[in-house]
Short mmCIF file of C-alpha atoms and ligand atoms in Angstrom, two decimals:
data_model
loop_
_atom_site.label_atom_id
_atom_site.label_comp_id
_atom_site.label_asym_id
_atom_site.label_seq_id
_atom_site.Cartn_x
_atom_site.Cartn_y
_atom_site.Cartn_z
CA UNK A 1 -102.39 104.60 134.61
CA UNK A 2 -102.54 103.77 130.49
CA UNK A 3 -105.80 101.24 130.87
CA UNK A 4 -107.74 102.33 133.84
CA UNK A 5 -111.28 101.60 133.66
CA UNK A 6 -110.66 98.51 131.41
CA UNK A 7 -111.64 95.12 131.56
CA UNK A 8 -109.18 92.08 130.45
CA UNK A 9 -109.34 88.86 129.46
CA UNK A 10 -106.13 87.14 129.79
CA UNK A 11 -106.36 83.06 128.39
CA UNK A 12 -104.09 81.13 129.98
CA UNK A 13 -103.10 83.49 133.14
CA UNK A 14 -102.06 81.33 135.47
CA UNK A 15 -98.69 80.52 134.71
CA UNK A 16 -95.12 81.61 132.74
CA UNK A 17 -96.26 84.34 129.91
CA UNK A 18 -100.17 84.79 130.81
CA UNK A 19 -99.68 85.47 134.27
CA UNK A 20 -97.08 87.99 133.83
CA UNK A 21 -99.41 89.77 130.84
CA UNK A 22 -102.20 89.88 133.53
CA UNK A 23 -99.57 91.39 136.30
CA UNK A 24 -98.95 94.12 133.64
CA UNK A 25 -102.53 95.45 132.76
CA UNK A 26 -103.11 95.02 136.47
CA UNK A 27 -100.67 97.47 137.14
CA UNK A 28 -101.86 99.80 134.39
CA UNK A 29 -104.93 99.84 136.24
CA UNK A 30 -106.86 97.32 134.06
CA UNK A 31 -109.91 94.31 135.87
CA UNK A 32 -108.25 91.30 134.93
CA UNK A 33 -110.16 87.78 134.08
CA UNK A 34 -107.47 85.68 135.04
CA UNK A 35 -107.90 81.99 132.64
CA UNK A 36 -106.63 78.65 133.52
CA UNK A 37 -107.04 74.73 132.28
CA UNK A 38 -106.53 73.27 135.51
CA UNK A 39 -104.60 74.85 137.97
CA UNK A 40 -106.72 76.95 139.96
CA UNK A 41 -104.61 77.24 143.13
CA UNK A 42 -101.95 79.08 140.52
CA UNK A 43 -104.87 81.37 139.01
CA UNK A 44 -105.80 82.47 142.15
CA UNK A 45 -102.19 83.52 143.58
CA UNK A 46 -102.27 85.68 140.42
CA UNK A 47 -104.97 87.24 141.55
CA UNK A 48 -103.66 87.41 145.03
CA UNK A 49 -100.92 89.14 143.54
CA UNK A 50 -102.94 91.70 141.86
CA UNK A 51 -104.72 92.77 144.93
CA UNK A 52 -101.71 92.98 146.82
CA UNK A 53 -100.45 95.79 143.92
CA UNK A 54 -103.42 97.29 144.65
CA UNK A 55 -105.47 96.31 141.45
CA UNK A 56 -108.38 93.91 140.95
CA UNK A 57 -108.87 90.64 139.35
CA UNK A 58 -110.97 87.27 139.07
CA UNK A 59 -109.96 83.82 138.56
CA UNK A 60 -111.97 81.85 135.62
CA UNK A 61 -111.68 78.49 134.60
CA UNK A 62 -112.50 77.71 131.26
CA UNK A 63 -110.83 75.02 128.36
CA UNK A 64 -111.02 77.54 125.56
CA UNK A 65 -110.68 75.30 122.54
CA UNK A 66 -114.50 74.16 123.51
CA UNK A 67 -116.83 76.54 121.71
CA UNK A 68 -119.24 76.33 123.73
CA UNK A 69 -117.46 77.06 127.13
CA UNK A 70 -115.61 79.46 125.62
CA UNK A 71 -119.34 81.19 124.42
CA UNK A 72 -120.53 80.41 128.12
CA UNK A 73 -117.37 82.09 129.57
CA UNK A 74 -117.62 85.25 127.49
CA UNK A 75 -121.85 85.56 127.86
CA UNK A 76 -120.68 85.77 132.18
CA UNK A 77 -117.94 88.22 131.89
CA UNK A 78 -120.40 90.62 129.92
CA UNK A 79 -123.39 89.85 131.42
CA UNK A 80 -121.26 90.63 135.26
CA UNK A 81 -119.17 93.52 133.78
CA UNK A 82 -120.69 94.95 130.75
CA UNK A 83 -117.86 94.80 128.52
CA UNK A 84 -114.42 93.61 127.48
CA UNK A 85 -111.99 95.95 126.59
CA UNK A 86 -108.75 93.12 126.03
CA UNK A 87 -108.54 89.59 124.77
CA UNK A 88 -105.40 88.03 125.21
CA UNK A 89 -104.79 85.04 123.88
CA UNK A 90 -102.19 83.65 125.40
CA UNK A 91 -103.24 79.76 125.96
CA UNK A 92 -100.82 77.75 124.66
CA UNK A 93 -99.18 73.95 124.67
CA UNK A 94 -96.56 71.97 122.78
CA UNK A 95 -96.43 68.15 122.34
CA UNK A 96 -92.93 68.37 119.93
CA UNK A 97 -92.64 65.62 117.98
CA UNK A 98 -90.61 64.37 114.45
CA UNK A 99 -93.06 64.64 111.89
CA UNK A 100 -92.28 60.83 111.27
CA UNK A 101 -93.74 59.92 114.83
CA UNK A 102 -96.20 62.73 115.60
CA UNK A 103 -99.27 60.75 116.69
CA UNK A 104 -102.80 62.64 115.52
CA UNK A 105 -103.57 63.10 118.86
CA UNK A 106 -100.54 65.29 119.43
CA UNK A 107 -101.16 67.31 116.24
CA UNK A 108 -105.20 67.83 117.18
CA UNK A 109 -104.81 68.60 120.46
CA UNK A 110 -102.05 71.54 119.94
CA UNK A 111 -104.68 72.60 116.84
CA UNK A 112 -107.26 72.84 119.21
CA UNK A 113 -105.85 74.84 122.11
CA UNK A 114 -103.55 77.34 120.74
CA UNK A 115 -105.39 78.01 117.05
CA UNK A 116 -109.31 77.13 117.62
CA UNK A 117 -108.86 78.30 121.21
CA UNK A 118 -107.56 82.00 119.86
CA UNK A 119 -110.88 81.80 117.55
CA UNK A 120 -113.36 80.24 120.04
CA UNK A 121 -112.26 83.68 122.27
CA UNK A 122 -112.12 86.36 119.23
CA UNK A 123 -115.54 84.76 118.00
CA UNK A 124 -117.35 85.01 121.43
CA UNK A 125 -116.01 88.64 122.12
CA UNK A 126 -116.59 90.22 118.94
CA UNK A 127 -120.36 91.22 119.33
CA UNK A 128 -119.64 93.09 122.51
CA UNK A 129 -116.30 94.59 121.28
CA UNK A 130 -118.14 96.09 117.52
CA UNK A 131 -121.47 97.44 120.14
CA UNK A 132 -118.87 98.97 122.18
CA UNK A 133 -116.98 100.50 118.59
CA UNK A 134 -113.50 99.70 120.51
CA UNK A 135 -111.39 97.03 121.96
CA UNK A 136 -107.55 94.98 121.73
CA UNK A 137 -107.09 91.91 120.83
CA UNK A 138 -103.41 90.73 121.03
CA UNK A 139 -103.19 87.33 120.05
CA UNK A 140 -99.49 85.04 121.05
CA UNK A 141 -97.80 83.57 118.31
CA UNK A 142 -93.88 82.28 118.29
CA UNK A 143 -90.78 82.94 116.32
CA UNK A 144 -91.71 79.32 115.71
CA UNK A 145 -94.48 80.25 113.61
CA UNK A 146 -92.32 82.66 111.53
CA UNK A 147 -89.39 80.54 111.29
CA UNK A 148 -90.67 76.60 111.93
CA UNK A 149 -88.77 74.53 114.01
CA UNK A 150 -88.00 70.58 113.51
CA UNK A 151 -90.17 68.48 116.07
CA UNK A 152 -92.78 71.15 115.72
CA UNK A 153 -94.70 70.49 112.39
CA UNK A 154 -98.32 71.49 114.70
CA UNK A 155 -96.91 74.00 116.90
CA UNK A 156 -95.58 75.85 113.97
CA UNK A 157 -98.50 75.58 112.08
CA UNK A 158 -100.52 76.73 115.01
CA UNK A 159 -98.46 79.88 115.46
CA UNK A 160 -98.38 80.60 111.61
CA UNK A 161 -101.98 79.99 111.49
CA UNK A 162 -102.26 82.70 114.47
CA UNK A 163 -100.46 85.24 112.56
CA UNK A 164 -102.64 84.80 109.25
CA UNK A 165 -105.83 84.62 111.58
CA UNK A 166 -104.85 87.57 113.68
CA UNK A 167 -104.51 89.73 110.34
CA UNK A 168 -107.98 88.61 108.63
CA UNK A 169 -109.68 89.74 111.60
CA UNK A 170 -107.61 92.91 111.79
CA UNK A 171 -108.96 93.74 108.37
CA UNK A 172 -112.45 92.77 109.60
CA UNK A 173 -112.58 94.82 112.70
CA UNK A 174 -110.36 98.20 112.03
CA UNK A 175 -113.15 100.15 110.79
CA UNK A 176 -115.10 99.74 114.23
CA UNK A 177 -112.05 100.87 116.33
CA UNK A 178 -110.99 97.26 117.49
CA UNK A 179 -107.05 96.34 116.55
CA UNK A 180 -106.03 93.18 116.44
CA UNK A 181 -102.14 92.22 116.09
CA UNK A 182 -99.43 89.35 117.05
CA UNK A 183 -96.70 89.15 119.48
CA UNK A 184 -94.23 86.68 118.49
CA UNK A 185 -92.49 85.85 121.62
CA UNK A 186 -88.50 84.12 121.27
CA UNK A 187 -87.31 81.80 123.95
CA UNK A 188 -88.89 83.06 127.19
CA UNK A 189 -88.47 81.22 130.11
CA UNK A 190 -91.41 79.45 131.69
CA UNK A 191 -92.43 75.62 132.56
CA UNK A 192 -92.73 75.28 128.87
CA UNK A 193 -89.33 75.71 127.80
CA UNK A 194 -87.94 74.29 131.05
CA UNK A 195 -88.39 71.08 130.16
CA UNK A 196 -86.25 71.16 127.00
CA UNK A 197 -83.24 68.95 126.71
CA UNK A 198 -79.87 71.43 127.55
CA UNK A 199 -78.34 70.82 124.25
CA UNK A 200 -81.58 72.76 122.79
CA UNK A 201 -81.09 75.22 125.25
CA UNK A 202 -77.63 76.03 124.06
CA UNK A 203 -78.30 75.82 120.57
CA UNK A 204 -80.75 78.07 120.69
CA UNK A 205 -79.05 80.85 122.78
CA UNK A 206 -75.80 80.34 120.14
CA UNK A 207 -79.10 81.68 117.90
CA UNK A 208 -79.93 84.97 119.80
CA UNK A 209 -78.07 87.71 118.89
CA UNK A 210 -78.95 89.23 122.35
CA UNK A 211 -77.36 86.25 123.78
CA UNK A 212 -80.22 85.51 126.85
CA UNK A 213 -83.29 84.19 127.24
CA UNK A 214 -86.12 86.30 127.31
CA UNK A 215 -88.35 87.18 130.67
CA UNK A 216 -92.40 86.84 130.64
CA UNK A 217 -92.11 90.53 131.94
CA UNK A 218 -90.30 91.32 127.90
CA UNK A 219 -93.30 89.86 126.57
CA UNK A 220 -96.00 91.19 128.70
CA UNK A 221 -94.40 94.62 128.20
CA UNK A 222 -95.08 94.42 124.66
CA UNK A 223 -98.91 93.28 124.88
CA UNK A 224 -99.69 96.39 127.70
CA UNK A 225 -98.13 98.48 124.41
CA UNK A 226 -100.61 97.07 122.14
CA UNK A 227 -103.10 97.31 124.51
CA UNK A 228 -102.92 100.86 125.39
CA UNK A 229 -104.54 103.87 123.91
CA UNK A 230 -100.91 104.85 122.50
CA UNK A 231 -101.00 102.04 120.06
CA UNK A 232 -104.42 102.76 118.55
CA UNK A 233 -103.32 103.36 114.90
CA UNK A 234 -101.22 100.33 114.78
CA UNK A 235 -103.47 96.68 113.59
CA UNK A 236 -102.83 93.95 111.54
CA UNK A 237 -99.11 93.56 113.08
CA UNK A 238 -96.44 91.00 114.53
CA UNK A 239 -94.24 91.84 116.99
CA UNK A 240 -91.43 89.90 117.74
CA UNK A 241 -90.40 90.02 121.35
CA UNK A 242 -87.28 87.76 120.70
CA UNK A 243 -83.75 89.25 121.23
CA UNK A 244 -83.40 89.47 117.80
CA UNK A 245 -83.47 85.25 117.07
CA UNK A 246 -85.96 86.20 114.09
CA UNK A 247 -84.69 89.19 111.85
P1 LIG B 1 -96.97 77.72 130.14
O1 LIG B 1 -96.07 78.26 131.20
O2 LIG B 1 -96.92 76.27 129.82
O3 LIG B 1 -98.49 78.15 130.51
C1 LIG B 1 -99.54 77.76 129.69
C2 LIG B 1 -100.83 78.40 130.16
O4 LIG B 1 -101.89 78.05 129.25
C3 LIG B 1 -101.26 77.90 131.53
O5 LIG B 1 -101.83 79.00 132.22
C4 LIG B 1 -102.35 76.87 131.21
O6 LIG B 1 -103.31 76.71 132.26
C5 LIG B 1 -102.98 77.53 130.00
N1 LIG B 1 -103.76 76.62 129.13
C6 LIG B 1 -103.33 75.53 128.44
N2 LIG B 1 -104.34 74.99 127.73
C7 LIG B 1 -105.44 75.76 127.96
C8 LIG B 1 -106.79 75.72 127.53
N3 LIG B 1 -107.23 74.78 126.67
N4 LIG B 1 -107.65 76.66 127.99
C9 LIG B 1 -107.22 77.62 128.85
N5 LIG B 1 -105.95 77.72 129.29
C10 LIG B 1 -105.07 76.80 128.86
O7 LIG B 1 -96.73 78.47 128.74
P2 LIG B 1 -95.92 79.82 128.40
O8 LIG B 1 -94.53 79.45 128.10
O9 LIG B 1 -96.21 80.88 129.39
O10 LIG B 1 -96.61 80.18 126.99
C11 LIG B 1 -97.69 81.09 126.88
C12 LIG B 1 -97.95 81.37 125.41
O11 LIG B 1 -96.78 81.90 124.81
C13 LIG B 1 -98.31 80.12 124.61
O12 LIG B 1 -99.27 80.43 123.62
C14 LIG B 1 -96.98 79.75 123.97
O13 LIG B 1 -97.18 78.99 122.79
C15 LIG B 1 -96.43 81.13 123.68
N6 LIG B 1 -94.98 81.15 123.51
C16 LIG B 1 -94.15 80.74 124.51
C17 LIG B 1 -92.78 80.78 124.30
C18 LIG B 1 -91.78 80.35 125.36
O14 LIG B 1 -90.58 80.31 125.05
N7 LIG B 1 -92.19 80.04 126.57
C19 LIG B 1 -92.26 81.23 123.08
C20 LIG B 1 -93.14 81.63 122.09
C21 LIG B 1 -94.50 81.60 122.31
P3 LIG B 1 -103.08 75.69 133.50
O15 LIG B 1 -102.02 76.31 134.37
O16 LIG B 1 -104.41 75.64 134.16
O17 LIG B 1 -102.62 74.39 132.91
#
């Protein structure tokens, strides 16, 4: 197994993308801290899961996009396990709107989880990662953020922001051994995208040259990639897990 021995920190775990990432280092032998907002019951059946294949895993409960409980939520995991191998940051929401109508509430709160959460977590685990001279970070971005999308002015700027975060840090952390890249995931299907209108649906497959959806399991096999040893010489990078919708 490619990450035995490791400890993970997956944000966001307990559903659609997340939970699948978290299956995958499982399996590769990694501890997972499984993250959630809210939905415990759903955190914990991932880590059900885990057990069942044999690995190990926790369930944590933390809003990410709060310093503070983010700092609170690392300073445990260390203090209980002495180290953190993987960030993942996965957490994500949308609240699409035109640009004309999108309330500030709708553009703050997407902001706040999916950028400032992705820095609240990189912030908090840097310390340990640079004492231990090693670590992953793998941070989720979107075609959206490469490409924009109309109703999505602060998801897209979220995502983009990811991308030009993900590679500042990169430059900040190579030289102590810690990489830090993107995954860019297409349409995947998960509660997120369920809840799109059909008519987006179909224009958007008419868009992927692979003509299907993607599977969480597409995107969590990329992150276990950039999380394994095999993928120590690569930083800095975006990788589009996408069917081809962005070339
Ligand atoms: P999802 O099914 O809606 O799951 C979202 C996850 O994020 C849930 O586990 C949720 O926890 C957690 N979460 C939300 N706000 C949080 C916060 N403040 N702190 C901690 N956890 C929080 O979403 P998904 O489709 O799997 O998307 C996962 C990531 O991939 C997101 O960053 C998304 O932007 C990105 N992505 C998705 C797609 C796609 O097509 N689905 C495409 C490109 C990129 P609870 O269950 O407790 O609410």
């Amino acid at each position: 197994m490619k990450l035995e021995g490791k400890v993970a920190v997956v944000t966001g775990a307990s559903r659609g993308i997340g939970r699948e990432i978290a299956l995958g280092l499982a399996k590769e032998g990694a501890y997972v801290i499984v993250n959630y907002l809210g939905n415990a019951a759903k955190a914990e059946e991932v880590v059900s899961l885990i057990k069942e294949q044999g690995g190990d895993a926790e369930a944590i409960g933390c809003n990410v996009s709060d310093f503070e409980k983010a700092a609170e939520f690392f300073n445990d995991i260390i203090a209980r396990h002495k180290r953190v191998d993987i960030l993942v940051n996965n957490a994500g929401i949308t609240r699409d709107n035109l640009l004309m109508k999108m309330t500030e509430e709708e553009y703050d709160s997407v902001l706040d989880t999916n950028l400032k959460g992705a820095f609240c977590c990189m912030r908090h685990v840097s310390r340990q990662m640079l004492k231990q001279r090693g670590g992953r970070i793998i941070n989720i971005s979107s075609v959206s953020g490469i490409s924009g999308n109309p109703g999505q002015a602060n998801y897209c700027a979220s995502k983009a922001g990811i991308i030009g975060m993900t590679k500042s840090v990169a430059r900040e952390l190579a030289s102590r051994g810690i990489t830090v890249n993107a995954v860019a995931p297409g349409f995947i299907s998960t509660d997120m995208t369920e809840v799109l209108a059909d008519s987006v649906k179909e224009a958007t497959m008419n868009q992927i040259p692979m003509r299907r959806f993607g599977k969480p399991e597409d995107v969590a096999a990329a992150v276990v990639f950039l999380a394994s040893d095999s993928a120590a010489y690569i930083t800095g990078q975006v990788l589009s897990v996408d069917g081809g919708l962005a070339m």
